[in-house]
XYZ file of C-alpha atoms in Angstrom:
750
model
C 22.685 50.524 -19.664
C 19.788 48.701 -18.028
C 20.967 49.969 -14.646
C 20.905 53.558 -15.925
C 17.386 53.069 -17.259
C 16.184 51.645 -13.916
C 17.889 54.487 -12.065
C 16.103 57.039 -14.271
C 12.769 55.343 -13.615
C 13.427 55.478 -9.867
C 13.967 59.205 -10.186
C 10.623 60.076 -11.773
C 7.777 61.487 -9.737
C 5.363 59.367 -7.725
C 2.510 60.373 -10.020
C 4.162 58.746 -13.043
C 5.203 55.783 -10.953
C 1.492 55.248 -10.354
C 0.362 56.040 -13.885
C 2.862 53.856 -15.774
C 2.143 50.575 -13.914
C -1.609 51.182 -13.945
C -1.561 51.917 -17.657
C 0.688 48.947 -18.374
C -1.362 46.498 -16.312
C -4.667 47.803 -17.673
C -3.331 47.300 -21.213
C -1.963 43.874 -20.316
C -5.117 42.864 -18.461
C -7.478 44.044 -21.167
C -5.427 42.360 -23.882
C -5.254 39.160 -21.857
C -8.974 39.196 -21.172
C -9.772 39.798 -24.836
C -7.387 37.037 -25.878
C -8.660 34.613 -23.244
C -12.269 35.456 -24.035
C -11.818 34.952 -27.758
C -9.773 31.799 -27.263
C -12.269 30.355 -24.795
C -15.160 31.193 -27.076
C -13.334 29.640 -30.013
C -12.560 26.495 -28.008
C -16.136 26.209 -26.739
C -17.575 26.650 -30.215
C -15.178 24.056 -31.614
C -16.123 21.666 -28.836
C -19.820 22.232 -29.553
C -19.193 21.638 -33.253
C -17.288 18.458 -32.431
C -20.137 17.230 -30.233
C -22.649 18.096 -32.950
C -20.674 16.125 -35.561
C -20.407 13.196 -33.182
C -24.151 13.421 -32.600
C -24.731 13.341 -36.377
C -22.459 10.281 -36.542
C -24.390 8.575 -33.746
C -27.694 9.488 -35.446
C -26.337 8.022 -38.682
C -25.439 4.744 -36.961
C -28.782 4.772 -35.139
C -30.619 5.230 -38.447
C -28.695 2.294 -39.926
C -29.486 0.205 -36.853
C -33.146 1.258 -36.963
C -33.494 0.261 -40.615
C -31.820 -3.045 -39.796
C -34.245 -3.735 -36.942
C -37.128 -2.798 -39.228
C -35.811 -5.172 -41.895
C -35.475 -7.950 -39.291
C -39.039 -7.314 -38.087
C -40.413 -7.626 -41.639
C -38.295 -10.745 -42.243
C -39.583 -12.276 -39.000
C -43.222 -11.568 -39.952
C -42.709 -13.184 -43.360
C -40.942 -16.166 -41.750
C -43.998 -16.732 -39.516
C -46.369 -16.847 -42.530
C -47.717 -20.442 -42.775
C -47.961 -20.283 -46.568
C -44.341 -19.138 -46.857
C -43.264 -21.968 -44.549
C -45.042 -24.594 -46.682
C -43.768 -23.290 -50.028
C -40.173 -22.887 -48.796
C -40.175 -26.323 -47.129
C -41.529 -27.859 -50.363
C -38.929 -25.842 -52.327
C -41.682 -24.604 -54.638
C -39.817 -21.669 -56.188
C -42.594 -20.613 -58.595
C -45.284 -20.823 -55.941
C -43.160 -18.924 -53.466
C -42.416 -16.201 -56.049
C -46.075 -15.869 -56.984
C -47.065 -15.578 -53.324
C -44.305 -13.217 -52.157
C -43.905 -10.884 -55.147
C -47.019 -8.777 -54.362
C -45.803 -8.488 -50.786
C -42.370 -7.366 -52.028
C -43.909 -4.664 -54.240
C -45.988 -3.391 -51.309
C -42.986 -3.277 -48.955
C -40.861 -1.591 -51.612
C -43.493 1.061 -52.124
C -44.264 1.719 -48.449
C -40.884 1.139 -46.789
C -38.358 1.403 -49.625
C -36.850 -2.097 -49.326
C -34.893 -3.374 -52.334
C -34.132 -6.998 -51.484
C -36.293 -10.003 -50.545
C -34.221 -13.165 -50.636
C -35.015 -16.771 -49.598
C -32.256 -19.299 -48.792
C -32.145 -23.004 -48.056
C -29.632 -25.189 -46.253
C -26.726 -25.606 -46.313
C -26.404 -21.971 -47.443
C -27.734 -21.812 -50.983
C -29.708 -19.023 -52.671
C -33.249 -20.279 -53.357
C -35.181 -17.234 -54.599
C -34.422 -13.541 -55.069
C -37.862 -11.985 -55.321
C -36.267 -8.733 -56.496
C -34.259 -10.654 -59.136
C -35.918 -14.068 -59.686
C -33.529 -15.193 -62.418
C -30.516 -15.213 -60.058
C -30.568 -18.222 -57.728
C -28.846 -21.453 -56.883
C -25.351 -20.225 -55.988
C -23.712 -20.981 -52.647
C -23.798 -18.016 -50.262
C -21.718 -19.444 -47.425
C -19.679 -16.218 -47.500
C -22.744 -14.473 -46.044
C -22.007 -14.747 -42.299
C -25.398 -13.366 -41.247
C -27.322 -16.017 -43.211
C -25.092 -18.831 -41.942
C -25.390 -17.639 -38.302
C -29.178 -17.450 -38.598
C -29.344 -21.007 -39.952
C -26.990 -22.355 -37.279
C -28.342 -20.407 -34.334
C -32.007 -20.461 -35.280
C -32.347 -16.758 -34.464
C -32.780 -13.604 -36.456
C -29.721 -11.484 -37.204
C -29.314 -7.955 -38.506
C -26.411 -5.922 -39.851
C -24.585 -4.472 -42.829
C -23.428 -7.025 -45.420
C -22.234 -7.167 -48.987
C -24.350 -9.048 -51.520
C -24.833 -9.241 -55.258
C -26.746 -5.964 -55.081
C -23.977 -4.275 -53.092
C -23.784 -3.097 -49.491
C -27.141 -3.291 -47.784
C -28.835 -3.120 -44.405
C -30.093 -6.666 -44.060
C -32.257 -8.578 -41.599
C -32.337 -12.385 -41.779
C -34.911 -14.580 -39.978
C -35.089 -18.414 -39.894
C -38.175 -20.214 -41.296
C -39.308 -23.273 -39.335
C -41.994 -25.769 -40.282
C -43.009 -28.261 -37.621
C -39.790 -27.649 -35.708
C -37.532 -28.265 -38.717
C -35.506 -25.537 -40.432
C -36.969 -24.904 -43.876
C -34.604 -22.040 -44.712
C -34.189 -18.318 -44.096
C -35.719 -15.137 -45.470
C -33.795 -11.877 -45.886
C -35.131 -8.306 -46.159
C -32.646 -5.607 -47.194
C -32.519 -1.824 -47.418
C -30.174 -0.262 -49.988
C -27.171 1.638 -48.673
C -27.154 4.266 -51.434
C -27.454 7.966 -52.063
C -31.195 7.863 -51.408
C -30.589 7.022 -47.766
C -27.945 9.765 -47.482
C -30.204 12.365 -49.125
C -32.928 11.470 -46.664
C -30.494 12.040 -43.791
C -29.297 15.371 -45.269
C -32.852 16.669 -45.687
C -33.650 15.711 -42.108
C -30.449 16.938 -40.341
C -28.643 19.360 -42.715
C -24.981 18.215 -43.157
C -23.607 16.437 -46.203
C -22.994 12.694 -45.971
C -20.518 10.691 -48.040
C -19.803 6.959 -47.774
C -16.491 5.553 -49.054
C -16.076 1.848 -49.694
C -12.947 0.258 -48.234
C -11.418 -1.557 -51.215
C -7.882 -1.651 -49.853
C -6.214 -0.247 -46.731
C -5.174 2.808 -48.774
C -7.969 2.965 -51.353
C -11.435 4.334 -50.497
C -13.590 5.054 -53.596
C -16.867 6.903 -53.060
C -19.881 4.628 -52.626
C -22.568 7.276 -52.184
C -22.571 11.014 -51.481
C -24.855 14.025 -51.251
C -22.136 16.372 -52.582
C -22.077 15.249 -56.206
C -18.684 13.901 -57.208
C -16.078 13.960 -54.435
C -13.254 12.002 -52.886
C -12.030 11.460 -49.344
C -10.880 14.697 -47.657
C -7.066 14.986 -48.104
C -6.237 15.499 -44.418
C -8.326 12.455 -43.460
C -6.190 10.219 -45.683
C -3.320 10.737 -43.189
C -5.527 9.543 -40.306
C -7.137 6.478 -41.908
C -5.797 4.107 -39.257
C -7.298 6.210 -36.459
C -10.643 6.681 -38.238
C -10.995 2.881 -38.558
C -11.035 2.653 -34.734
C -12.987 5.731 -33.665
C -14.373 8.861 -35.336
C -11.859 11.551 -36.353
C -13.035 15.169 -36.233
C -11.415 18.093 -38.064
C -12.694 21.573 -37.153
C -11.534 24.303 -39.568
C -8.657 22.276 -41.065
C -5.794 24.213 -42.729
C -7.036 25.783 -45.938
C -10.697 25.081 -45.088
C -11.658 27.439 -42.257
C -15.379 27.267 -43.084
C -15.659 23.472 -42.882
C -16.047 20.929 -40.076
C -15.566 17.270 -40.997
C -16.009 13.938 -39.197
C -14.862 10.584 -40.544
C -16.088 7.466 -38.757
C -15.985 3.714 -39.375
C -18.952 1.687 -40.668
C -18.820 -1.949 -39.568
C -20.613 -4.896 -41.133
C -22.394 -7.710 -39.327
C -19.075 -9.455 -38.596
C -17.568 -6.362 -36.958
C -15.207 -5.576 -39.844
C -14.849 -2.002 -41.131
C -16.297 -2.042 -44.656
C -16.656 1.701 -45.278
C -16.100 5.187 -43.906
C -18.770 7.839 -43.504
C -17.735 11.472 -43.948
C -20.018 14.106 -42.394
C -19.327 17.688 -43.506
C -20.966 20.856 -42.116
C -20.718 24.479 -43.258
C -19.377 26.769 -40.505
C -19.204 30.064 -42.421
C -21.846 31.626 -40.149
C -19.773 30.675 -37.100
C -16.637 32.246 -38.626
C -18.502 35.520 -39.282
C -19.898 35.551 -35.743
C -16.413 35.031 -34.257
C -14.988 37.833 -36.399
C -17.691 40.287 -35.290
C -17.214 39.304 -31.637
C -13.454 39.838 -31.889
C -13.855 43.340 -33.358
C -16.396 44.282 -30.689
C -14.146 43.093 -27.847
C -11.162 45.012 -29.261
C -13.191 48.244 -29.401
C -14.512 47.743 -25.870
C -11.019 46.931 -24.582
C -9.462 50.026 -26.143
C -12.224 52.212 -24.712
C -11.675 50.670 -21.272
C -7.927 51.379 -21.452
C -8.539 55.032 -22.235
C -11.050 55.429 -19.409
C -8.697 53.630 -17.015
C -5.835 55.964 -17.909
C -8.022 59.025 -17.361
C -9.332 57.834 -14.005
C -5.833 56.833 -12.883
C -4.560 60.313 -13.736
C -7.249 61.944 -11.610
C -6.680 59.548 -8.696
C -2.900 60.055 -8.846
C -3.246 63.821 -8.696
C -5.649 63.623 -5.732
C -3.456 61.032 -4.012
C -0.118 62.830 -4.410
C -1.194 66.170 -2.959
C -1.699 65.072 0.722
C 1.400 62.877 0.515
C 3.504 65.910 -0.329
C 2.160 67.674 2.763
C 2.890 64.635 4.979
C 6.433 64.315 3.594
C 7.099 67.966 4.406
C 5.808 67.513 7.977
C 7.850 64.309 8.393
C 10.969 66.222 7.363
C 10.309 68.799 10.051
C 9.884 66.009 12.646
C 13.143 64.398 11.554
C 14.990 67.689 11.843
C 13.524 68.259 15.308
C 11.771 71.421 14.160
C 8.255 70.207 14.956
C 6.881 69.340 18.395
C 3.147 69.713 17.703
C 0.956 66.888 16.390
C -0.315 66.774 12.785
C -3.983 67.247 11.938
C -5.672 64.150 10.419
C -8.109 65.394 7.769
C -9.543 61.984 6.712
C -9.997 58.384 7.891
C -8.360 56.727 4.896
C -4.759 55.517 4.554
C -3.539 59.124 4.439
C -5.251 59.786 7.756
C -3.759 56.553 9.123
C -0.315 57.690 7.984
C -0.875 61.033 9.696
C -1.853 59.309 12.946
C 1.188 57.050 12.620
C 3.418 60.109 12.336
C 1.762 61.530 15.435
C 2.384 58.216 17.228
C 5.994 58.293 16.076
C 6.314 61.867 17.327
C 4.907 60.854 20.735
C 7.156 57.802 20.794
C 10.236 59.899 20.048
C 9.351 62.156 22.930
C 8.862 59.134 25.231
C 12.110 57.540 24.070
C 13.956 60.743 24.742
C 12.523 60.808 28.243
C 13.393 57.114 28.815
C 16.963 57.598 27.614
C 17.393 60.348 30.132
C 15.879 58.114 32.839
C 18.022 55.074 31.854
C 21.140 57.167 32.006
C 20.316 57.946 35.623
C 19.387 54.335 36.671
C 21.879 52.307 34.571
C 24.063 51.148 37.476
C 21.058 49.969 39.475
C 19.721 47.938 36.540
C 23.094 46.267 35.987
C 23.113 45.068 39.614
C 19.531 43.779 39.328
C 20.404 41.928 36.112
C 23.456 40.356 37.711
C 21.352 39.187 40.647
C 18.823 37.657 38.229
C 21.609 35.772 36.453
C 22.925 34.403 39.751
C 19.411 33.298 40.750
C 18.891 31.673 37.362
C 22.191 29.802 37.674
C 21.214 28.556 41.137
C 17.865 27.333 39.800
C 19.624 25.563 36.953
C 22.110 23.991 39.360
C 19.295 22.814 41.645
C 17.433 21.353 38.681
C 20.508 19.476 37.432
C 21.340 18.169 40.907
C 17.832 16.759 41.417
C 17.145 15.361 37.957
C 16.746 11.534 37.830
C 19.387 11.583 35.090
C 23.150 11.435 34.989
C 24.515 14.836 33.891
C 28.249 15.249 33.346
C 30.997 17.268 31.646
C 34.251 15.603 30.536
C 37.339 17.532 29.416
C 39.422 16.487 26.422
C 42.105 14.898 28.655
C 39.507 12.624 30.303
C 39.099 14.638 33.503
C 35.569 14.667 34.911
C 34.867 18.343 35.492
C 31.275 17.969 36.671
C 28.871 15.162 37.570
C 25.514 15.542 39.303
C 24.741 13.815 42.637
C 22.176 11.402 41.133
C 24.796 9.680 39.001
C 27.267 9.446 41.877
C 24.650 7.985 44.237
C 23.429 5.555 41.563
C 26.867 4.020 41.047
C 27.970 4.243 44.686
C 31.176 6.208 43.994
C 32.062 9.379 45.879
C 32.577 12.698 44.126
C 36.280 12.639 44.989
C 36.662 9.198 43.390
C 35.054 10.441 40.191
C 36.709 13.856 39.891
C 40.086 12.955 41.397
C 40.797 10.034 39.083
C 41.429 11.168 35.476
C 40.868 7.668 34.066
C 37.574 7.117 35.898
C 35.356 7.805 32.910
C 37.479 5.701 30.544
C 37.731 2.675 32.844
C 34.431 2.727 34.766
C 31.961 4.237 32.294
C 33.374 3.522 28.850
C 35.122 0.339 29.975
C 37.960 0.617 27.448
C 41.706 1.214 27.216
C 43.536 4.403 26.164
C 43.526 3.563 22.457
C 39.773 2.906 22.387
C 39.189 6.128 24.350
C 41.126 8.094 21.704
C 38.999 6.527 18.981
C 35.845 7.527 20.878
C 37.061 11.117 21.149
C 37.773 11.086 17.421
C 34.197 9.963 16.745
C 32.918 12.804 18.926
C 35.045 15.310 17.008
C 33.689 14.030 13.686
C 30.044 14.272 14.828
C 29.086 17.846 15.784
C 25.618 16.670 16.881
C 27.130 14.193 19.327
C 26.740 10.448 19.700
C 24.033 8.338 21.299
C 24.894 4.839 22.505
C 23.882 2.176 25.016
C 26.360 1.340 27.807
C 26.604 -1.405 30.419
C 28.006 -0.011 33.691
C 28.797 -1.801 36.975
C 28.460 0.122 40.225
C 30.877 -0.079 43.108
C 29.121 -3.175 44.498
C 29.263 -4.996 41.165
C 25.608 -4.504 40.206
C 24.937 -4.170 36.492
C 23.126 -1.124 35.064
C 22.207 -0.204 31.494
C 22.312 3.492 30.474
C 21.610 5.465 27.305
C 24.553 7.867 26.930
C 24.087 11.002 24.809
C 27.329 13.007 24.569
C 27.498 16.396 22.778
C 30.868 18.048 21.956
C 31.470 21.747 22.670
C 33.891 23.805 20.577
C 35.274 27.307 20.891
C 34.993 30.012 18.236
C 37.895 28.445 16.296
C 36.252 25.020 16.197
C 38.638 23.425 18.705
C 37.031 20.801 20.975
C 37.043 22.020 24.589
C 34.834 19.474 26.372
C 31.725 17.440 25.876
C 28.536 17.469 27.929
C 26.318 14.450 28.303
C 23.177 12.970 29.753
C 22.829 9.339 30.856
C 19.392 7.748 31.324
C 18.993 4.564 33.367
C 17.112 1.995 31.247
C 17.940 -1.060 33.356
C 14.297 -1.637 34.259
C 13.224 -1.110 30.644
C 15.726 -3.725 29.472
C 14.472 -6.121 32.153
C 10.886 -5.655 31.011
C 11.957 -6.180 27.416
C 13.669 -9.434 28.366
C 10.558 -10.543 30.257
C 8.429 -9.720 27.221
C 10.765 -11.771 25.033
C 10.578 -14.664 27.486
C 6.790 -14.393 27.468
C 6.821 -14.507 23.683
C 9.087 -17.548 23.784
C 6.666 -19.252 26.189
C 3.760 -18.416 23.866
C 5.624 -19.881 20.884
C 6.490 -23.008 22.902
C 2.803 -23.317 23.812
C 1.819 -23.117 20.147
C 4.462 -25.722 19.267
C 3.226 -27.981 22.094
C -0.345 -27.652 20.896
C 0.754 -28.516 17.384
C 2.703 -31.552 18.543
C -0.218 -32.701 20.719
C -2.605 -32.535 17.761
C -0.082 -34.366 15.564
C 0.327 -37.120 18.190
C -3.422 -37.630 18.632
C -3.982 -39.324 15.255
C -1.131 -41.904 15.612
C -2.307 -42.692 19.170
C -5.884 -43.176 17.978
C -4.634 -45.485 15.236
C -2.416 -47.443 17.646
C -5.263 -47.743 20.157
C -7.675 -48.945 17.502
C -5.299 -51.613 16.237
C -4.439 -52.667 19.815
C -8.156 -53.040 20.601
C -8.711 -55.111 17.458
C -5.662 -57.228 18.310
C -6.961 -57.844 21.843
C -10.441 -58.733 20.631
C -9.026 -61.120 18.009
C -7.089 -63.146 20.615
C -9.121 -65.819 22.332
C -8.461 -68.202 25.135
C -5.503 -68.020 27.409
C -3.155 -66.598 24.840
C -0.455 -64.573 26.715
C -0.530 -61.979 23.940
C -3.960 -60.829 25.109
C -2.409 -59.396 28.261
C 0.259 -57.611 26.198
C -2.400 -56.136 23.908
C -4.319 -54.916 26.966
C -1.133 -53.293 28.320
C -0.632 -51.503 24.976
C -4.262 -50.351 25.032
C -3.958 -49.056 28.613
C -0.748 -47.184 27.855
C -2.278 -45.608 24.734
C -5.227 -44.488 26.849
C -2.819 -43.036 29.368
C -1.018 -41.108 26.614
C -4.364 -39.814 25.343
C -5.185 -38.553 28.847
C -1.798 -36.795 28.947
C -2.577 -35.146 25.603
C -6.000 -34.054 26.871
C -4.374 -32.431 29.904
C -1.777 -30.744 27.709
C -4.372 -29.424 25.256
C -6.690 -28.157 27.998
C -3.743 -26.267 29.547
C -2.227 -24.595 26.476
C -5.402 -23.912 24.528
C -5.963 -20.098 24.415
C -9.199 -18.682 25.729
C -10.905 -15.271 26.008
C -12.599 -14.090 29.202
C -15.967 -12.327 28.879
C -15.845 -10.178 31.971
C -18.962 -9.138 33.875
C -20.093 -8.698 37.480
C -20.105 -12.159 39.099
C -20.650 -13.443 42.657
C -17.998 -16.178 43.180
C -19.974 -17.587 46.131
C -22.944 -18.329 43.868
C -20.590 -19.971 41.370
C -19.019 -21.938 44.238
C -22.425 -23.216 45.413
C -23.247 -24.340 41.859
C -19.872 -26.072 41.599
C -20.464 -27.938 44.881
C -23.817 -29.136 43.562
C -22.126 -30.382 40.402
C -19.623 -32.570 42.262
C -22.150 -33.770 44.873
C -22.855 -37.020 43.031
C -19.152 -37.859 42.820
C -18.684 -36.949 46.518
C -21.636 -39.113 47.556
C -20.278 -42.048 45.569
C -17.074 -41.841 47.629
C -19.001 -41.144 50.902
C -17.366 -37.733 51.264
C -19.186 -35.032 53.254
C -19.285 -31.491 51.835
C -19.141 -28.712 54.444
C -19.645 -25.075 53.316
C -19.333 -21.884 55.382
C -19.906 -18.966 52.998
C -20.538 -15.243 53.508
C -24.181 -14.215 53.648
C -23.906 -11.093 51.473
C -23.220 -11.022 47.766
C -19.547 -10.215 47.019
C -19.234 -9.171 43.344
C -16.020 -9.528 41.372
C -15.188 -8.834 37.717
C -14.934 -12.214 36.029
C -16.176 -14.823 33.584
C -18.835 -16.947 35.274
C -18.262 -20.032 33.097
C -14.483 -20.087 33.482
C -14.700 -19.469 37.251
C -17.066 -22.409 37.551
C -14.730 -24.535 35.441
C -11.809 -23.712 37.760
C -13.809 -24.331 40.976
C -15.165 -27.655 39.696
C -11.656 -28.816 38.727
C -10.194 -27.957 42.148
C -13.156 -29.480 44.051
C -13.166 -32.654 41.953
C -9.415 -33.033 42.462
C -9.983 -32.752 46.229
C -12.734 -35.413 46.134
C -10.563 -37.865 44.188
C -7.509 -37.162 46.370
C -9.315 -38.033 49.635
C -9.979 -41.388 51.112
C -13.572 -42.559 51.333
C -15.495 -41.187 54.288
C -13.553 -37.922 54.482
C -14.818 -34.321 54.741
C -14.242 -31.445 52.290
C -14.601 -28.046 54.013
C -15.201 -24.899 51.947
C -15.358 -21.405 53.471
C -15.095 -17.776 52.341
C -13.988 -14.556 54.008
C -13.324 -10.943 53.046
C -9.780 -9.784 53.724
C -9.115 -6.223 52.656
C -10.100 -5.858 48.992
C -9.978 -9.611 48.303
C -12.508 -12.392 48.614
C -10.691 -15.473 50.010
C -11.940 -19.017 49.362
C -10.563 -21.758 51.672
C -10.585 -25.456 50.832
C -9.444 -27.971 53.487
C -9.482 -31.726 53.116
C -7.452 -34.638 54.528
C -4.947 -36.426 52.327
C -2.816 -39.265 53.598
C 0.874 -39.449 52.827
C 1.241 -35.875 51.541
C 4.833 -35.197 50.503
C 6.504 -31.852 49.782
C 6.502 -32.667 46.063
C 2.740 -33.129 46.215
C 2.416 -29.491 47.319
C 4.874 -27.963 44.838
C 3.464 -30.074 41.979
C -0.165 -29.736 43.026
C -1.349 -28.417 39.642
C 0.386 -31.192 37.717
C -2.359 -33.869 37.507
C -1.584 -37.483 38.325
C -3.066 -39.834 35.768
C -4.452 -42.993 37.334
C -5.736 -46.108 35.709
C -9.323 -44.976 36.282
C -10.197 -42.303 33.614
C -13.073 -41.055 35.753
C -10.749 -39.889 38.514
C -8.498 -37.784 36.249
C -8.883 -33.973 36.420
C -7.643 -32.575 33.118
C -8.514 -28.936 33.830
C -6.527 -28.689 37.079
C -3.527 -26.847 35.482
C -5.966 -24.560 33.653
C -7.674 -23.580 36.910
C -4.509 -21.820 38.095
C -4.283 -19.909 34.781
C -7.950 -18.895 35.068
C -7.478 -17.485 38.578
C -4.386 -15.547 37.504
C -6.254 -14.149 34.482
C -8.891 -12.851 36.923
C -6.197 -10.969 38.835
C -6.280 -13.430 41.707
C -3.883 -15.812 43.431
C -4.088 -19.475 44.316
C -1.821 -21.081 46.915
C -1.468 -24.648 48.207
C 0.061 -25.634 51.564
C 0.089 -28.564 53.962
C -1.347 -28.280 57.492
C -0.605 -31.538 59.288
C -2.495 -34.285 57.459
C -4.701 -31.709 55.665
C -4.224 -30.048 52.311
C -5.251 -26.347 52.332
C -6.009 -24.507 49.057
C -6.401 -20.707 49.274
C -7.931 -18.677 46.405
C -7.903 -14.853 46.473
C -10.037 -12.790 44.064
C -10.145 -8.944 44.019
C -13.628 -7.639 44.793
C -15.267 -5.250 42.383
C -15.958 -2.579 45.026
C -15.586 -2.048 48.758
C -18.190 -3.575 51.070
C -19.354 -2.701 54.570
C -18.447 -4.621 57.700
C -21.707 -6.577 57.495
C -20.384 -8.413 54.437
C -17.963 -10.319 56.668
C -20.735 -12.282 58.351
C -20.324 -16.003 57.712
C -22.816 -18.802 57.601
C -22.984 -21.540 60.156
C -19.498 -23.069 60.347
C -19.291 -26.711 59.582
C -22.816 -26.995 58.149
C -23.388 -29.856 55.740
C -23.831 -28.703 52.176
């Protein structure tokens, strides 16, 4: 039935197809706009009413707070009165009443206060000026009075008293630094206050006393006799926490009500205030707005329908003409182009039909031409395919990857030359041996090969795995093997193609990185152990020194104590060497001339060389040779190597230092004689030898090699007869001319 209805709609004219949707959407749009407009206006007005009620509630609380501050100010002024202080301290009730009663009458007349109450410690009523016959009872239940007495400060807030709920301010009275009592000024919390608020702001105010959690009798109201609004009784718990607002509650569309808590000085909710406003004018305004929008919307719908009718009629007429011309083109009855009468969409459609007509003519001509040149094009296409295949074959043969195709029975159908050359096998060995791939590449037996084929069958996207392969010479390679199965139209596996990538070098670098990390961790552990050993050694050395100093005479234990002390010192030197070697450091690279650093280093060790009668001979390049380095660390390395040379030589020897430029490197040569040099002395040159004399130990010697390596340089040690030769190479920062190779006077004393 629905299908028949849709079919009938499809059969109506284009004019009605345009009119019906336009009319429907104009009706829907207008109705939606009217509804949204009215709803939005209603929501905005309600929100404004809610904000206004909340503002009234805040003004109400502000008025209560203002009266309280005013009461506290008056109480503070009275408490500062010297006469009041004396009378209250002397507990002269009659004198205090006679003095304060005129003041009470004046304040009652001008400010409307109803209570003036004096109290004495420890919380007893002394004098009610407004009711002088009531006094003497304990008022410890009055938290504000007790806090003022204890804290010595004025307090303000709502509190219950004998006269009911009031806005009270309490101030302490001191005489000569001693508390004489307190004075309280209170405003009534009655209908007079609410009437004043109503006259000033407009809405009705009602205050309900909280007798019980479910019982709120009216305390004061501007509406005559009333009780708590029925719908608010269901939200009492919420209204005790924050104000509850009801805008146009059910059955009361012309009312807006807010119920909010009133808290006493202690923070307890003692009453609820109900603020009620009349919204009848708002209801009438909304009703008039709704009627106006409905009239405007209906008028707009009618005008829209009329304009749509006119547009549809004007739009359909040229379309009918174009449809008729298109039919003639389709039947092949028209060869001439159509005339475009406008530049709108109709004109664009006309030009499109003309383009289609021209295209049909061109296609007809091309079909005739293709029919004549079909055989020639087939040959050209075949030649292109052959060329493309040759390019693909050349690419595969020269790729630095292993490319292969393996049949289901294990036969290697294709393998590119790179893979064959990599493993050292010939093509005949690979293709002629059916089990080559299983035994040489997969490295498994027949059963494991079947399981691998099964895995390939189960994974249409192929498998990716890491393989260890040995070439014909027994060298180990690591490849990433990615095999992809190929199936025919019936899903039967025919073969699988694959690519193998050599990652042997990557694996080697990974292993080196792991070894470097292990070395770093061992260095951290060594540093930790060295620090942990330092404290016990210091303790042992201290006790050994005290033991040695405590032994007198020719006691043989003195020699033993000295041996212990020497060995502890030796261990401390070993720890210093270890810490100086493994301690991490950061190079601050800049442009540095190593020759300048070398001259400074020679000056630094001159005193030690002179003490051993060792001559320093320097032959350095004249020009400045800059390198990228850290000046301080380079100096530290040079000083360590030079000092080690001085201490390794016999007295009266000569230390020769020279520099030269070889290629892109600055080379520093150190030559000095050392007697009894063994092969181990050369290989273990950077392992310092700790002697009994602490001044001859070079702790930074191992670090000097690390510093040179961190600068991208090399340091080598060799023996030349009775001489030790140390060669240091540092890469120069930029190329220099030939004149930079000029040396100073060879053999000159430095």
